[in-house]
Amino acid sequence: MNNLPEEIAAAAARLIVDEGMDWGPAKQRAARDLGASRTALPGNDEVEAAVREHIAIFHADTQPAELRALRELAGQWMARLAEFRPHLTGAVWRGTATRLSNVHLQLYCDDSKATEIALLDRGISFDVAETTAARRQVDMLILDAPCPALGERVTLCLTILDFDDLRGALKPDARGLTERGDLRALQQLLEDEDA
């Protein structure tokens, strides 16, 4: 490795893939373990590249099936929550997820409490947390969902955003990748994997 940010990115990638850590805490722990300051933290693009490399080296035999299982589970929940305009984001959307990854859905609602009421009406239990999205604190509903394809339970994180936040949400980044996709886009990803 040539520089400290690359070393931190590689160490963070191992924590993300092998231990299921979130990106921010993984970068901070990797920097601390390497005795580096926070100023040496790599950007998310560098970490994503390191995650992809780690998966290719150490998990190429298992990760594609795990990713597909998580994407199929996300699709089922997106269909169930269609009224809230769900979009898949995070590692499951970007293709870097393993069985330890959480499934992140962003819901765009006119009423932030409507999702909670709908889940309660369906007998689905969840915890409420806060997260930062769209540059402000918003509610995140966390629930435990069975994933038969993996033979285990998966954490599903539903971030509740305002309907107006949907504007601009699908703009691609410099590499042409979007940060999120709706059910139709997810179904296209699954079809492309089959081709």
Coordinates of C-alpha atoms in Angstrom, one line a residue:
M1 CA 0.0 0.0 0.0
N2 CA 1.3 3.4 -1.0
N3 CA -0.5 5.7 1.4
L4 CA -2.4 5.7 4.7
P5 CA -5.9 6.4 3.3
E6 CA -5.5 3.2 1.1
E7 CA -4.4 1.2 4.2
I8 CA -7.4 2.5 6.1
A9 CA -9.7 1.8 3.2
A10 CA -8.5 -1.8 3.0
A11 CA -8.8 -2.3 6.8
A12 CA -12.3 -0.7 6.8
A13 CA -13.3 -3.0 3.9
R14 CA -12.4 -6.1 5.9
L15 CA -14.5 -4.8 8.9
I16 CA -17.4 -4.0 6.6
V17 CA -17.4 -7.3 4.7
D18 CA -16.2 -9.7 7.4
E19 CA -17.8 -8.2 10.5
G20 CA -20.8 -6.4 9.0
M21 CA -19.8 -2.9 10.4
D22 CA -21.3 0.3 9.0
W23 CA -18.9 2.3 6.8
G24 CA -18.4 5.3 9.1
P25 CA -17.6 3.3 12.2
A26 CA -15.4 0.9 10.1
K27 CA -13.3 3.8 8.8
Q28 CA -12.9 5.3 12.2
R29 CA -11.9 2.0 13.8
A30 CA -9.5 1.2 11.0
A31 CA -7.9 4.6 11.4
R32 CA -7.6 4.1 15.1
D33 CA -6.2 0.5 14.7
L34 CA -3.5 1.9 12.3
G35 CA -2.7 4.8 14.6
A36 CA -3.9 7.4 12.1
S37 CA -5.8 10.6 12.6
R38 CA -9.2 11.3 11.3
T39 CA -7.7 13.6 8.7
A40 CA -6.4 10.5 6.9
L41 CA -9.8 8.9 6.5
P42 CA -10.5 7.8 2.9
G43 CA -13.6 8.8 1.0
N44 CA -16.5 6.5 0.4
D45 CA -15.4 5.9 -3.2
E46 CA -12.1 4.6 -2.0
V47 CA -13.7 2.4 0.6
E48 CA -16.2 1.0 -1.9
A49 CA -13.3 0.1 -4.2
A50 CA -11.6 -1.6 -1.3
V51 CA -14.8 -3.5 -0.4
R52 CA -15.2 -4.7 -4.0
E53 CA -11.5 -5.9 -4.0
H54 CA -11.9 -7.7 -0.7
I55 CA -15.0 -9.4 -1.9
A56 CA -13.3 -10.4 -5.2
I57 CA -10.4 -11.9 -3.3
F58 CA -12.0 -13.5 -0.3
H59 CA -15.7 -14.0 -1.0
A60 CA -16.1 -14.4 -4.7
D61 CA -17.6 -17.9 -4.2
T62 CA -20.4 -16.9 -1.8
Q63 CA -21.1 -13.2 -2.2
P64 CA -23.1 -13.3 -5.5
A65 CA -25.7 -15.7 -4.0
E66 CA -25.9 -13.8 -0.8
L67 CA -26.3 -10.5 -2.7
R68 CA -29.1 -12.0 -4.8
A69 CA -30.9 -13.3 -1.7
L70 CA -30.8 -9.9 -0.1
R71 CA -31.9 -8.2 -3.3
E72 CA -34.9 -10.6 -3.6
L73 CA -35.8 -9.9 0.0
A74 CA -35.6 -6.2 -0.6
G75 CA -37.9 -6.6 -3.6
Q76 CA -40.5 -8.4 -1.6
W77 CA -40.5 -5.6 1.0
M78 CA -40.5 -2.9 -1.6
A79 CA -43.6 -4.5 -3.1
R80 CA -45.2 -4.7 0.3
L81 CA -44.5 -1.1 1.0
A82 CA -45.2 0.2 -2.5
E83 CA -47.5 2.9 -1.2
F84 CA -44.5 4.6 0.4
R85 CA -42.4 4.8 -2.8
P86 CA -39.6 2.6 -1.6
H87 CA -36.1 2.9 -3.0
L88 CA -33.3 0.4 -2.3
T89 CA -29.9 2.0 -1.3
G90 CA -26.7 1.0 0.4
A91 CA -24.6 -2.1 -0.2
V92 CA -27.5 -4.2 -1.4
W93 CA -28.2 -1.7 -4.2
R94 CA -24.6 -1.0 -5.0
G95 CA -23.7 -4.8 -5.2
T96 CA -21.3 -5.0 -2.3
A97 CA -23.6 -6.7 0.2
T98 CA -22.9 -10.0 2.0
R99 CA -25.1 -12.0 4.4
L100 CA -23.9 -9.6 7.2
S101 CA -25.3 -6.5 5.4
N102 CA -28.4 -4.7 6.4
V103 CA -31.0 -4.0 3.8
H104 CA -31.6 -0.2 3.5
L105 CA -34.8 1.1 2.0
Q106 CA -35.7 4.8 1.8
L107 CA -39.4 5.5 1.9
Y108 CA -40.8 8.8 0.5
C109 CA -43.9 9.7 2.4
D110 CA -46.4 12.6 2.6
D111 CA -46.8 11.7 6.3
S112 CA -43.8 10.4 8.2
K113 CA -46.0 8.5 10.7
A114 CA -48.0 6.7 8.0
T115 CA -45.3 4.0 7.6
E116 CA -45.3 3.3 11.3
I117 CA -49.1 3.0 11.4
A118 CA -49.1 0.7 8.3
L119 CA -46.6 -1.6 9.9
L120 CA -48.4 -1.7 13.2
D121 CA -51.7 -2.4 11.3
R122 CA -50.0 -5.4 9.7
G123 CA -48.7 -6.7 13.0
I124 CA -45.0 -6.0 12.2
S125 CA -42.9 -5.0 15.1
F126 CA -40.0 -2.5 14.7
D127 CA -37.7 -0.3 16.6
V128 CA -37.4 3.5 15.9
A129 CA -34.0 5.1 15.6
E130 CA -32.7 8.3 14.1
T131 CA -30.3 8.7 11.2
T132 CA -29.0 11.6 9.1
A133 CA -30.5 11.7 5.6
A134 CA -31.2 14.6 3.2
R135 CA -29.0 16.7 5.5
R136 CA -31.2 16.4 8.6
Q137 CA -32.2 13.9 11.3
V138 CA -35.0 11.6 10.2
D139 CA -36.7 8.5 11.6
M140 CA -35.4 5.0 10.7
L141 CA -37.6 2.0 11.4
I142 CA -35.5 -1.1 12.1
L143 CA -37.1 -4.6 11.8
D144 CA -36.0 -8.1 11.7
A145 CA -37.1 -10.0 8.6
P146 CA -36.6 -13.7 7.7
C147 CA -34.6 -14.4 4.6
P148 CA -35.3 -18.1 3.7
A149 CA -32.7 -18.0 0.9
L150 CA -30.0 -17.4 3.5
G151 CA -31.6 -19.4 6.2
E152 CA -31.4 -16.6 8.7
R153 CA -32.9 -13.3 9.8
V154 CA -31.8 -10.0 8.2
T155 CA -32.0 -6.4 9.6
L156 CA -34.2 -4.2 7.4
C157 CA -33.7 -0.4 7.9
L158 CA -36.5 1.8 6.6
T159 CA -35.5 5.5 6.4
I160 CA -38.5 7.8 6.4
L161 CA -38.1 10.8 4.1
D162 CA -40.4 13.5 2.8
F163 CA -42.0 13.0 -0.6
D164 CA -40.2 16.2 -1.8
D165 CA -36.8 14.5 -1.1
L166 CA -37.4 12.1 -4.0
R167 CA -36.6 14.9 -6.5
G168 CA -33.0 14.5 -7.5
A169 CA -32.6 11.2 -5.6
L170 CA -31.8 9.2 -8.7
K171 CA -29.0 11.3 -10.2
P172 CA -26.0 9.2 -11.1
D173 CA -22.6 9.8 -9.6
A174 CA -19.3 10.4 -11.6
R175 CA -19.2 6.7 -12.5
G176 CA -22.7 6.6 -13.7
L177 CA -24.0 4.7 -10.7
T178 CA -27.0 5.9 -8.7
E179 CA -27.3 5.8 -4.9
R180 CA -30.7 4.2 -4.9
G181 CA -33.2 2.6 -7.2
D182 CA -37.0 1.8 -7.2
L183 CA -38.5 -1.6 -7.5
R184 CA -38.4 -1.5 -11.3
A185 CA -34.7 -0.7 -11.3
L186 CA -34.1 -3.5 -8.8
Q187 CA -36.0 -6.0 -10.9
Q188 CA -33.8 -4.9 -13.9
L189 CA -30.6 -5.6 -11.8
L190 CA -32.0 -9.1 -11.0
E191 CA -32.8 -9.8 -14.6
D192 CA -29.3 -8.6 -15.7
E193 CA -27.8 -11.1 -13.2
D194 CA -29.7 -13.9 -14.9
A195 CA -28.6 -12.9 -18.4

